[in-house]
Amino acid sequence: MCSLEKRGTLFILTLTGTDGDDQHRLGPQVIASLLSTLSRIAAEAIPGSVLITTAHGRYYSTGFDLIWARKAESGAAAANRLHSMVNSLKPVAAALMALPMPTIAALNGHAAAAGFLLAICHDYVLMRSDVGVLYMPEVDLGLPLPDYFAAMFRSKIRSPTVMREVVMSGVKVKAAEGVKMGMVDSAHDSAESVVEASMRLAEKLSRRKWVGDVYADIRKSLYPDACAVLDLPLKPLLVSKI
């Protein structure tokens, strides 16, 4: 699940998991909670709004709830559960890409698979350096990469070498390496310092008081291939003032 706190124009969304799940796995309930919360944030957006997402403990999110999927009565039923989670997370990625405000992922720990995807759907990624890696394990698990995952990674990782290392080789990337690779904006020495730095960045961005719909349209125009796969229409930018 997730919780939402509002501090002035800043929204702070915290992944809390379900039933004591400290890895914040993205099962059906968590995904539904994320989508509902993002819809609420979009509805309450005003000029100057900024979103920060984070979690508690050593994990941001380790991705889809494969434990729940494997509890199904058969292999086919398990595959159907995984397919359902893949489909249900797509609107969450779309909601983040269409959100009418700047977005910041404050990674308190490991972000793997769908958790990694969730992070790169944000405009900024700040990461804890003492604990945590970015990791795409699909090649190690023998799982195909969903089309919108591939589109988002192509859009956000422009280096073919980095793409090969991250997606095709399953390299585990720590914060300092992520900064060098261009996937992480800054590295910080604790979970608290990640959140503090994210708050400072959010307050700086908030002071600009950008028009949210324009900000979202510009974001989508920068990543047209990903937005096409996410079924997000690209609107022509109309100049209302000069």
PDB file of C-alpha atoms in Angstrom:
ATOM      1  CA  MET A   1       0.000   0.000   0.000  1.00  0.00           C
ATOM      2  CA  CYS A   2       1.094   3.627   0.158  1.00  0.00           C
ATOM      3  CA  SER A   3       0.523   6.674   2.299  1.00  0.00           C
ATOM      4  CA  LEU A   4       0.309  10.308   1.248  1.00  0.00           C
ATOM      5  CA  GLU A   5       1.429  13.375   3.152  1.00  0.00           C
ATOM      6  CA  LYS A   6       1.036  16.938   1.956  1.00  0.00           C
ATOM      7  CA  ARG A   7       3.379  19.716   3.084  1.00  0.00           C
ATOM      8  CA  GLY A   8       2.272  22.930   1.467  1.00  0.00           C
ATOM      9  CA  THR A   9       2.581  22.335  -2.276  1.00  0.00           C
ATOM     10  CA  LEU A  10       4.671  19.180  -1.821  1.00  0.00           C
ATOM     11  CA  PHE A  11       3.182  15.687  -1.980  1.00  0.00           C
ATOM     12  CA  ILE A  12       5.126  12.876  -0.273  1.00  0.00           C
ATOM     13  CA  LEU A  13       4.023   9.391  -1.311  1.00  0.00           C
ATOM     14  CA  THR A  14       5.517   6.586   0.783  1.00  0.00           C
ATOM     15  CA  LEU A  15       5.372   2.921  -0.207  1.00  0.00           C
ATOM     16  CA  THR A  16       4.332   0.886   2.832  1.00  0.00           C
ATOM     17  CA  GLY A  17       3.761  -2.571   1.366  1.00  0.00           C
ATOM     18  CA  THR A  18       1.166  -5.033   2.675  1.00  0.00           C
ATOM     19  CA  ASP A  19       1.179  -7.303   5.735  1.00  0.00           C
ATOM     20  CA  GLY A  20       4.610  -6.226   6.888  1.00  0.00           C
ATOM     21  CA  ASP A  21       6.264  -6.638   3.481  1.00  0.00           C
ATOM     22  CA  ASP A  22       9.380  -4.531   3.897  1.00  0.00           C
ATOM     23  CA  GLN A  23      10.398  -5.097   0.259  1.00  0.00           C
ATOM     24  CA  HIS A  24       7.325  -3.153  -0.910  1.00  0.00           C
ATOM     25  CA  ARG A  25       6.477  -5.688  -3.598  1.00  0.00           C
ATOM     26  CA  LEU A  26       4.060  -4.442  -6.220  1.00  0.00           C
ATOM     27  CA  GLY A  27       1.104  -6.757  -5.848  1.00  0.00           C
ATOM     28  CA  PRO A  28      -2.459  -6.003  -6.945  1.00  0.00           C
ATOM     29  CA  GLN A  29      -3.400  -4.070  -3.789  1.00  0.00           C
ATOM     30  CA  VAL A  30      -0.263  -1.932  -3.805  1.00  0.00           C
ATOM     31  CA  ILE A  31      -0.596  -1.153  -7.511  1.00  0.00           C
ATOM     32  CA  ALA A  32      -4.255  -0.173  -7.057  1.00  0.00           C
ATOM     33  CA  SER A  33      -3.291   2.025  -4.098  1.00  0.00           C
ATOM     34  CA  LEU A  34      -0.558   3.726  -6.142  1.00  0.00           C
ATOM     35  CA  LEU A  35      -2.906   4.453  -9.035  1.00  0.00           C
ATOM     36  CA  SER A  36      -5.626   5.816  -6.761  1.00  0.00           C
ATOM     37  CA  THR A  37      -3.141   8.023  -4.899  1.00  0.00           C
ATOM     38  CA  LEU A  38      -1.612   9.391  -8.110  1.00  0.00           C
ATOM     39  CA  SER A  39      -5.106  10.199  -9.379  1.00  0.00           C
ATOM     40  CA  ARG A  40      -5.782  12.116  -6.188  1.00  0.00           C
ATOM     41  CA  ILE A  41      -2.478  14.002  -6.490  1.00  0.00           C
ATOM     42  CA  ALA A  42      -3.227  14.958 -10.098  1.00  0.00           C
ATOM     43  CA  ALA A  43      -6.663  16.237  -9.092  1.00  0.00           C
ATOM     44  CA  GLU A  44      -5.190  18.396  -6.296  1.00  0.00           C
ATOM     45  CA  ALA A  45      -2.261  19.778  -8.310  1.00  0.00           C
ATOM     46  CA  ILE A  46      -1.662  23.519  -8.397  1.00  0.00           C
ATOM     47  CA  PRO A  47       1.214  25.602  -9.804  1.00  0.00           C
ATOM     48  CA  GLY A  48       4.181  24.809  -7.590  1.00  0.00           C
ATOM     49  CA  SER A  49       3.157  21.247  -6.765  1.00  0.00           C
ATOM     50  CA  VAL A  50       5.918  18.627  -6.618  1.00  0.00           C
ATOM     51  CA  LEU A  51       5.748  14.873  -5.906  1.00  0.00           C
ATOM     52  CA  ILE A  52       8.335  12.921  -3.907  1.00  0.00           C
ATOM     53  CA  THR A  53       8.029   9.135  -3.657  1.00  0.00           C
ATOM     54  CA  THR A  54      10.003   7.087  -1.154  1.00  0.00           C
ATOM     55  CA  ALA A  55       9.727   4.128   1.227  1.00  0.00           C
ATOM     56  CA  HIS A  56      11.085   2.960   4.575  1.00  0.00           C
ATOM     57  CA  GLY A  57      13.880   0.535   5.370  1.00  0.00           C
ATOM     58  CA  ARG A  58      16.365  -1.067   2.975  1.00  0.00           C
ATOM     59  CA  TYR A  59      14.005  -1.334   0.004  1.00  0.00           C
ATOM     60  CA  TYR A  60      12.268   1.136  -2.285  1.00  0.00           C
ATOM     61  CA  SER A  61      10.602  -1.737  -4.138  1.00  0.00           C
ATOM     62  CA  THR A  62      11.798  -5.111  -5.380  1.00  0.00           C
ATOM     63  CA  GLY A  63       9.190  -5.227  -8.114  1.00  0.00           C
ATOM     64  CA  PHE A  64       6.182  -7.429  -8.753  1.00  0.00           C
ATOM     65  CA  ASP A  65       4.963  -9.751  -6.020  1.00  0.00           C
ATOM     66  CA  LEU A  66       6.297 -12.997  -7.468  1.00  0.00           C
ATOM     67  CA  ILE A  67       5.668 -14.780  -4.167  1.00  0.00           C
ATOM     68  CA  TRP A  68       1.940 -14.119  -4.555  1.00  0.00           C
ATOM     69  CA  ALA A  69       2.068 -15.174  -8.208  1.00  0.00           C
ATOM     70  CA  ARG A  70       3.791 -18.472  -7.367  1.00  0.00           C
ATOM     71  CA  LYS A  71       1.147 -19.320  -4.774  1.00  0.00           C
ATOM     72  CA  ALA A  72      -1.347 -19.887  -7.594  1.00  0.00           C
ATOM     73  CA  GLU A  73      -2.671 -23.416  -8.054  1.00  0.00           C
ATOM     74  CA  SER A  74      -0.818 -24.015 -11.317  1.00  0.00           C
ATOM     75  CA  GLY A  75       1.969 -22.686 -13.487  1.00  0.00           C
ATOM     76  CA  ALA A  76      -0.581 -21.254 -15.902  1.00  0.00           C
ATOM     77  CA  ALA A  77      -2.417 -19.501 -13.078  1.00  0.00           C
ATOM     78  CA  ALA A  78       0.882 -18.085 -11.772  1.00  0.00           C
ATOM     79  CA  ALA A  79       1.689 -16.748 -15.232  1.00  0.00           C
ATOM     80  CA  ASN A  80      -1.754 -15.155 -15.386  1.00  0.00           C
ATOM     81  CA  ARG A  81      -1.148 -13.457 -12.051  1.00  0.00           C
ATOM     82  CA  LEU A  82       2.153 -12.042 -13.274  1.00  0.00           C
ATOM     83  CA  HIS A  83       0.550 -10.921 -16.546  1.00  0.00           C
ATOM     84  CA  SER A  84      -2.185  -9.177 -14.545  1.00  0.00           C
ATOM     85  CA  MET A  85       0.382  -7.263 -12.470  1.00  0.00           C
ATOM     86  CA  VAL A  86       2.271  -6.238 -15.620  1.00  0.00           C
ATOM     87  CA  ASN A  87      -0.932  -4.900 -17.160  1.00  0.00           C
ATOM     88  CA  SER A  88      -2.096  -3.130 -14.002  1.00  0.00           C
ATOM     89  CA  LEU A  89       1.225  -1.322 -13.449  1.00  0.00           C
ATOM     90  CA  LYS A  90       1.146   0.224 -16.932  1.00  0.00           C
ATOM     91  CA  PRO A  91      -1.448   2.876 -15.942  1.00  0.00           C
ATOM     92  CA  VAL A  92       0.730   3.749 -12.919  1.00  0.00           C
ATOM     93  CA  ALA A  93       3.708   4.411 -15.203  1.00  0.00           C
ATOM     94  CA  ALA A  94       1.430   6.429 -17.472  1.00  0.00           C
ATOM     95  CA  ALA A  95       0.092   8.427 -14.520  1.00  0.00           C
ATOM     96  CA  LEU A  96       3.613   9.340 -13.423  1.00  0.00           C
ATOM     97  CA  MET A  97       4.581  10.412 -16.941  1.00  0.00           C
ATOM     98  CA  ALA A  98       1.413  12.517 -17.217  1.00  0.00           C
ATOM     99  CA  LEU A  99       1.469  13.987 -13.713  1.00  0.00           C
ATOM    100  CA  PRO A 100       1.183  17.799 -13.905  1.00  0.00           C
ATOM    101  CA  MET A 101       4.173  18.550 -11.667  1.00  0.00           C
ATOM    102  CA  PRO A 102       7.851  17.659 -11.241  1.00  0.00           C
ATOM    103  CA  THR A 103       8.443  14.212  -9.744  1.00  0.00           C
ATOM    104  CA  ILE A 104      11.320  13.006  -7.562  1.00  0.00           C
ATOM    105  CA  ALA A 105      12.142   9.411  -6.604  1.00  0.00           C
ATOM    106  CA  ALA A 106      13.944   9.386  -3.243  1.00  0.00           C
ATOM    107  CA  LEU A 107      15.413   5.891  -3.256  1.00  0.00           C
ATOM    108  CA  ASN A 108      15.926   4.765   0.325  1.00  0.00           C
ATOM    109  CA  GLY A 109      17.254   1.364  -0.784  1.00  0.00           C
ATOM    110  CA  HIS A 110      17.040  -1.330  -3.436  1.00  0.00           C
ATOM    111  CA  ALA A 111      14.941  -0.624  -6.549  1.00  0.00           C
ATOM    112  CA  ALA A 112      14.658  -3.755  -8.668  1.00  0.00           C
ATOM    113  CA  ALA A 113      12.624  -4.865 -11.684  1.00  0.00           C
ATOM    114  CA  ALA A 114       9.263  -3.061 -11.606  1.00  0.00           C
ATOM    115  CA  GLY A 115      10.574  -1.013  -8.673  1.00  0.00           C
ATOM    116  CA  PHE A 116      13.413   0.199 -10.904  1.00  0.00           C
ATOM    117  CA  LEU A 117      10.885   1.022 -13.615  1.00  0.00           C
ATOM    118  CA  LEU A 118       8.832   2.989 -11.086  1.00  0.00           C
ATOM    119  CA  ALA A 119      11.921   5.027 -10.186  1.00  0.00           C
ATOM    120  CA  ILE A 120      12.877   5.964 -13.750  1.00  0.00           C
ATOM    121  CA  CYS A 121       9.343   7.144 -14.480  1.00  0.00           C
ATOM    122  CA  HIS A 122      10.226  10.138 -12.272  1.00  0.00           C
ATOM    123  CA  ASP A 123      11.931  13.300 -13.496  1.00  0.00           C
ATOM    124  CA  TYR A 124      14.658  13.096 -10.851  1.00  0.00           C
ATOM    125  CA  VAL A 125      16.211  10.095  -9.090  1.00  0.00           C
ATOM    126  CA  LEU A 126      18.117  10.607  -5.831  1.00  0.00           C
ATOM    127  CA  MET A 127      19.639   7.506  -4.258  1.00  0.00           C
ATOM    128  CA  ARG A 128      21.066   6.296  -0.980  1.00  0.00           C
ATOM    129  CA  SER A 129      24.704   5.235  -1.361  1.00  0.00           C
ATOM    130  CA  ASP A 130      25.242   3.154   1.782  1.00  0.00           C
ATOM    131  CA  VAL A 131      22.482   0.650   0.985  1.00  0.00           C
ATOM    132  CA  GLY A 132      20.736  -0.292  -2.214  1.00  0.00           C
ATOM    133  CA  VAL A 133      21.204  -1.079  -5.887  1.00  0.00           C
ATOM    134  CA  LEU A 134      19.323  -0.559  -9.115  1.00  0.00           C
ATOM    135  CA  TYR A 135      18.787  -3.987 -10.682  1.00  0.00           C
ATOM    136  CA  MET A 136      16.862  -5.393 -13.639  1.00  0.00           C
ATOM    137  CA  PRO A 137      16.774  -9.150 -12.927  1.00  0.00           C
ATOM    138  CA  GLU A 138      14.581 -10.250 -15.826  1.00  0.00           C
ATOM    139  CA  VAL A 139      17.492 -11.723 -17.786  1.00  0.00           C
ATOM    140  CA  ASP A 140      18.554 -13.682 -14.682  1.00  0.00           C
ATOM    141  CA  LEU A 141      15.012 -14.855 -13.940  1.00  0.00           C
ATOM    142  CA  GLY A 142      14.244 -15.843 -17.526  1.00  0.00           C
ATOM    143  CA  LEU A 143      11.372 -13.391 -17.780  1.00  0.00           C
ATOM    144  CA  PRO A 144      10.618 -11.277 -20.876  1.00  0.00           C
ATOM    145  CA  LEU A 145      10.712  -7.489 -20.619  1.00  0.00           C
ATOM    146  CA  PRO A 146       7.243  -5.922 -20.975  1.00  0.00           C
ATOM    147  CA  ASP A 147       6.948  -3.521 -23.905  1.00  0.00           C
ATOM    148  CA  TYR A 148       6.433  -0.421 -21.763  1.00  0.00           C
ATOM    149  CA  PHE A 149       9.432  -1.349 -19.580  1.00  0.00           C
ATOM    150  CA  ALA A 150      11.601  -1.514 -22.713  1.00  0.00           C
ATOM    151  CA  ALA A 151      10.198   1.773 -24.010  1.00  0.00           C
ATOM    152  CA  MET A 152      10.841   3.568 -20.709  1.00  0.00           C
ATOM    153  CA  PHE A 153      14.402   2.273 -20.433  1.00  0.00           C
ATOM    154  CA  ARG A 154      15.151   3.232 -24.052  1.00  0.00           C
ATOM    155  CA  SER A 155      13.803   6.708 -23.338  1.00  0.00           C
ATOM    156  CA  LYS A 156      15.597   7.298 -20.043  1.00  0.00           C
ATOM    157  CA  ILE A 157      18.909   5.498 -20.721  1.00  0.00           C
ATOM    158  CA  ARG A 158      20.431   6.977 -23.861  1.00  0.00           C
ATOM    159  CA  SER A 159      23.782   5.151 -23.735  1.00  0.00           C
ATOM    160  CA  PRO A 160      23.749   1.770 -25.570  1.00  0.00           C
ATOM    161  CA  THR A 161      26.558   0.567 -23.331  1.00  0.00           C
ATOM    162  CA  VAL A 162      24.677   1.416 -20.137  1.00  0.00           C
ATOM    163  CA  MET A 163      21.498  -0.110 -21.567  1.00  0.00           C
ATOM    164  CA  ARG A 164      23.324  -3.347 -22.338  1.00  0.00           C
ATOM    165  CA  GLU A 165      24.844  -3.506 -18.865  1.00  0.00           C
ATOM    166  CA  VAL A 166      21.605  -2.744 -17.049  1.00  0.00           C
ATOM    167  CA  VAL A 167      19.017  -4.627 -19.103  1.00  0.00           C
ATOM    168  CA  MET A 168      20.941  -7.321 -20.990  1.00  0.00           C
ATOM    169  CA  SER A 169      23.521  -8.162 -18.293  1.00  0.00           C
ATOM    170  CA  GLY A 170      21.558  -7.590 -15.100  1.00  0.00           C
ATOM    171  CA  VAL A 171      24.320  -5.521 -13.513  1.00  0.00           C
ATOM    172  CA  LYS A 172      23.559  -4.285 -10.004  1.00  0.00           C
ATOM    173  CA  VAL A 173      24.219  -0.552  -9.958  1.00  0.00           C
ATOM    174  CA  LYS A 174      25.065   1.322  -6.760  1.00  0.00           C
ATOM    175  CA  ALA A 175      24.309   5.012  -6.322  1.00  0.00           C
ATOM    176  CA  ALA A 176      27.734   6.397  -7.288  1.00  0.00           C
ATOM    177  CA  GLU A 177      27.809   4.223 -10.422  1.00  0.00           C
ATOM    178  CA  GLY A 178      24.268   5.304 -11.232  1.00  0.00           C
ATOM    179  CA  VAL A 179      25.365   8.934 -11.158  1.00  0.00           C
ATOM    180  CA  LYS A 180      28.238   8.175 -13.557  1.00  0.00           C
ATOM    181  CA  MET A 181      25.874   6.271 -15.851  1.00  0.00           C
ATOM    182  CA  GLY A 182      23.428   9.175 -15.912  1.00  0.00           C
ATOM    183  CA  MET A 183      20.552   7.255 -14.292  1.00  0.00           C
ATOM    184  CA  VAL A 184      20.837   8.875 -10.856  1.00  0.00           C
ATOM    185  CA  ASP A 185      20.975  12.610 -10.199  1.00  0.00           C
ATOM    186  CA  SER A 186      22.777  12.477  -6.868  1.00  0.00           C
ATOM    187  CA  ALA A 187      23.986  10.003  -4.227  1.00  0.00           C
ATOM    188  CA  HIS A 188      23.563  10.476  -0.460  1.00  0.00           C
ATOM    189  CA  ASP A 189      24.962   8.681   2.549  1.00  0.00           C
ATOM    190  CA  SER A 190      21.742   7.688   4.324  1.00  0.00           C
ATOM    191  CA  ALA A 191      18.010   7.302   3.847  1.00  0.00           C
ATOM    192  CA  GLU A 192      17.457  10.488   5.845  1.00  0.00           C
ATOM    193  CA  SER A 193      19.857  12.494   3.688  1.00  0.00           C
ATOM    194  CA  VAL A 194      18.156  11.246   0.518  1.00  0.00           C
ATOM    195  CA  VAL A 195      14.810  12.518   1.761  1.00  0.00           C
ATOM    196  CA  GLU A 196      16.325  15.798   2.973  1.00  0.00           C
ATOM    197  CA  ALA A 197      17.998  16.400  -0.406  1.00  0.00           C
ATOM    198  CA  SER A 198      14.754  15.516  -2.170  1.00  0.00           C
ATOM    199  CA  MET A 199      12.863  17.997  -0.032  1.00  0.00           C
ATOM    200  CA  ARG A 200      15.386  20.742  -0.841  1.00  0.00           C
ATOM    201  CA  LEU A 201      15.104  19.988  -4.550  1.00  0.00           C
ATOM    202  CA  ALA A 202      11.309  19.883  -4.335  1.00  0.00           C
ATOM    203  CA  GLU A 203      11.177  23.250  -2.572  1.00  0.00           C
ATOM    204  CA  LYS A 204      13.467  24.746  -5.219  1.00  0.00           C
ATOM    205  CA  LEU A 205      11.287  23.405  -8.034  1.00  0.00           C
ATOM    206  CA  SER A 206       8.106  24.456  -6.256  1.00  0.00           C
ATOM    207  CA  ARG A 207       9.217  28.088  -6.187  1.00  0.00           C
ATOM    208  CA  ARG A 208       9.101  28.123 -10.002  1.00  0.00           C
ATOM    209  CA  LYS A 209       5.316  27.640  -9.879  1.00  0.00           C
ATOM    210  CA  TRP A 210       5.177  26.088 -13.332  1.00  0.00           C
ATOM    211  CA  VAL A 211       1.791  25.449 -14.947  1.00  0.00           C
ATOM    212  CA  GLY A 212       1.280  21.748 -14.399  1.00  0.00           C
ATOM    213  CA  ASP A 213      -0.412  20.817 -17.663  1.00  0.00           C
ATOM    214  CA  VAL A 214       2.303  22.552 -19.669  1.00  0.00           C
ATOM    215  CA  TYR A 215       5.014  20.833 -17.628  1.00  0.00           C
ATOM    216  CA  ALA A 216       3.397  17.430 -18.242  1.00  0.00           C
ATOM    217  CA  ASP A 217       3.015  18.092 -21.981  1.00  0.00           C
ATOM    218  CA  ILE A 218       6.683  19.081 -22.278  1.00  0.00           C
ATOM    219  CA  ARG A 219       7.707  15.924 -20.403  1.00  0.00           C
ATOM    220  CA  LYS A 220       5.652  13.752 -22.735  1.00  0.00           C
ATOM    221  CA  SER A 221       7.121  15.498 -25.782  1.00  0.00           C
ATOM    222  CA  LEU A 222      10.623  14.538 -24.591  1.00  0.00           C
ATOM    223  CA  TYR A 223       9.761  10.827 -24.438  1.00  0.00           C
ATOM    224  CA  PRO A 224       7.363  10.260 -27.356  1.00  0.00           C
ATOM    225  CA  ASP A 225       8.175   6.567 -27.856  1.00  0.00           C
ATOM    226  CA  ALA A 226       7.523   5.685 -24.223  1.00  0.00           C
ATOM    227  CA  CYS A 227       4.363   7.772 -24.156  1.00  0.00           C
ATOM    228  CA  ALA A 228       3.086   6.053 -27.307  1.00  0.00           C
ATOM    229  CA  VAL A 229       3.501   2.631 -25.675  1.00  0.00           C
ATOM    230  CA  LEU A 230       1.855   3.971 -22.511  1.00  0.00           C
ATOM    231  CA  ASP A 231      -1.092   5.211 -24.611  1.00  0.00           C
ATOM    232  CA  LEU A 232      -0.477   8.823 -23.618  1.00  0.00           C
ATOM    233  CA  PRO A 233      -1.537  11.261 -26.346  1.00  0.00           C
ATOM    234  CA  LEU A 234       0.920  13.987 -27.306  1.00  0.00           C
ATOM    235  CA  LYS A 235      -0.924  17.274 -27.583  1.00  0.00           C
ATOM    236  CA  PRO A 236       0.397  20.135 -29.671  1.00  0.00           C
ATOM    237  CA  LEU A 237       1.766  22.856 -27.421  1.00  0.00           C
ATOM    238  CA  LEU A 238      -0.358  25.966 -27.853  1.00  0.00           C
ATOM    239  CA  VAL A 239       1.277  29.262 -27.009  1.00  0.00           C
ATOM    240  CA  SER A 240      -1.172  31.153 -24.805  1.00  0.00           C
ATOM    241  CA  LYS A 241       1.094  34.082 -23.997  1.00  0.00           C
ATOM    242  CA  ILE A 242       4.207  35.633 -25.469  1.00  0.00           C
TER     243      ILE A 242
END
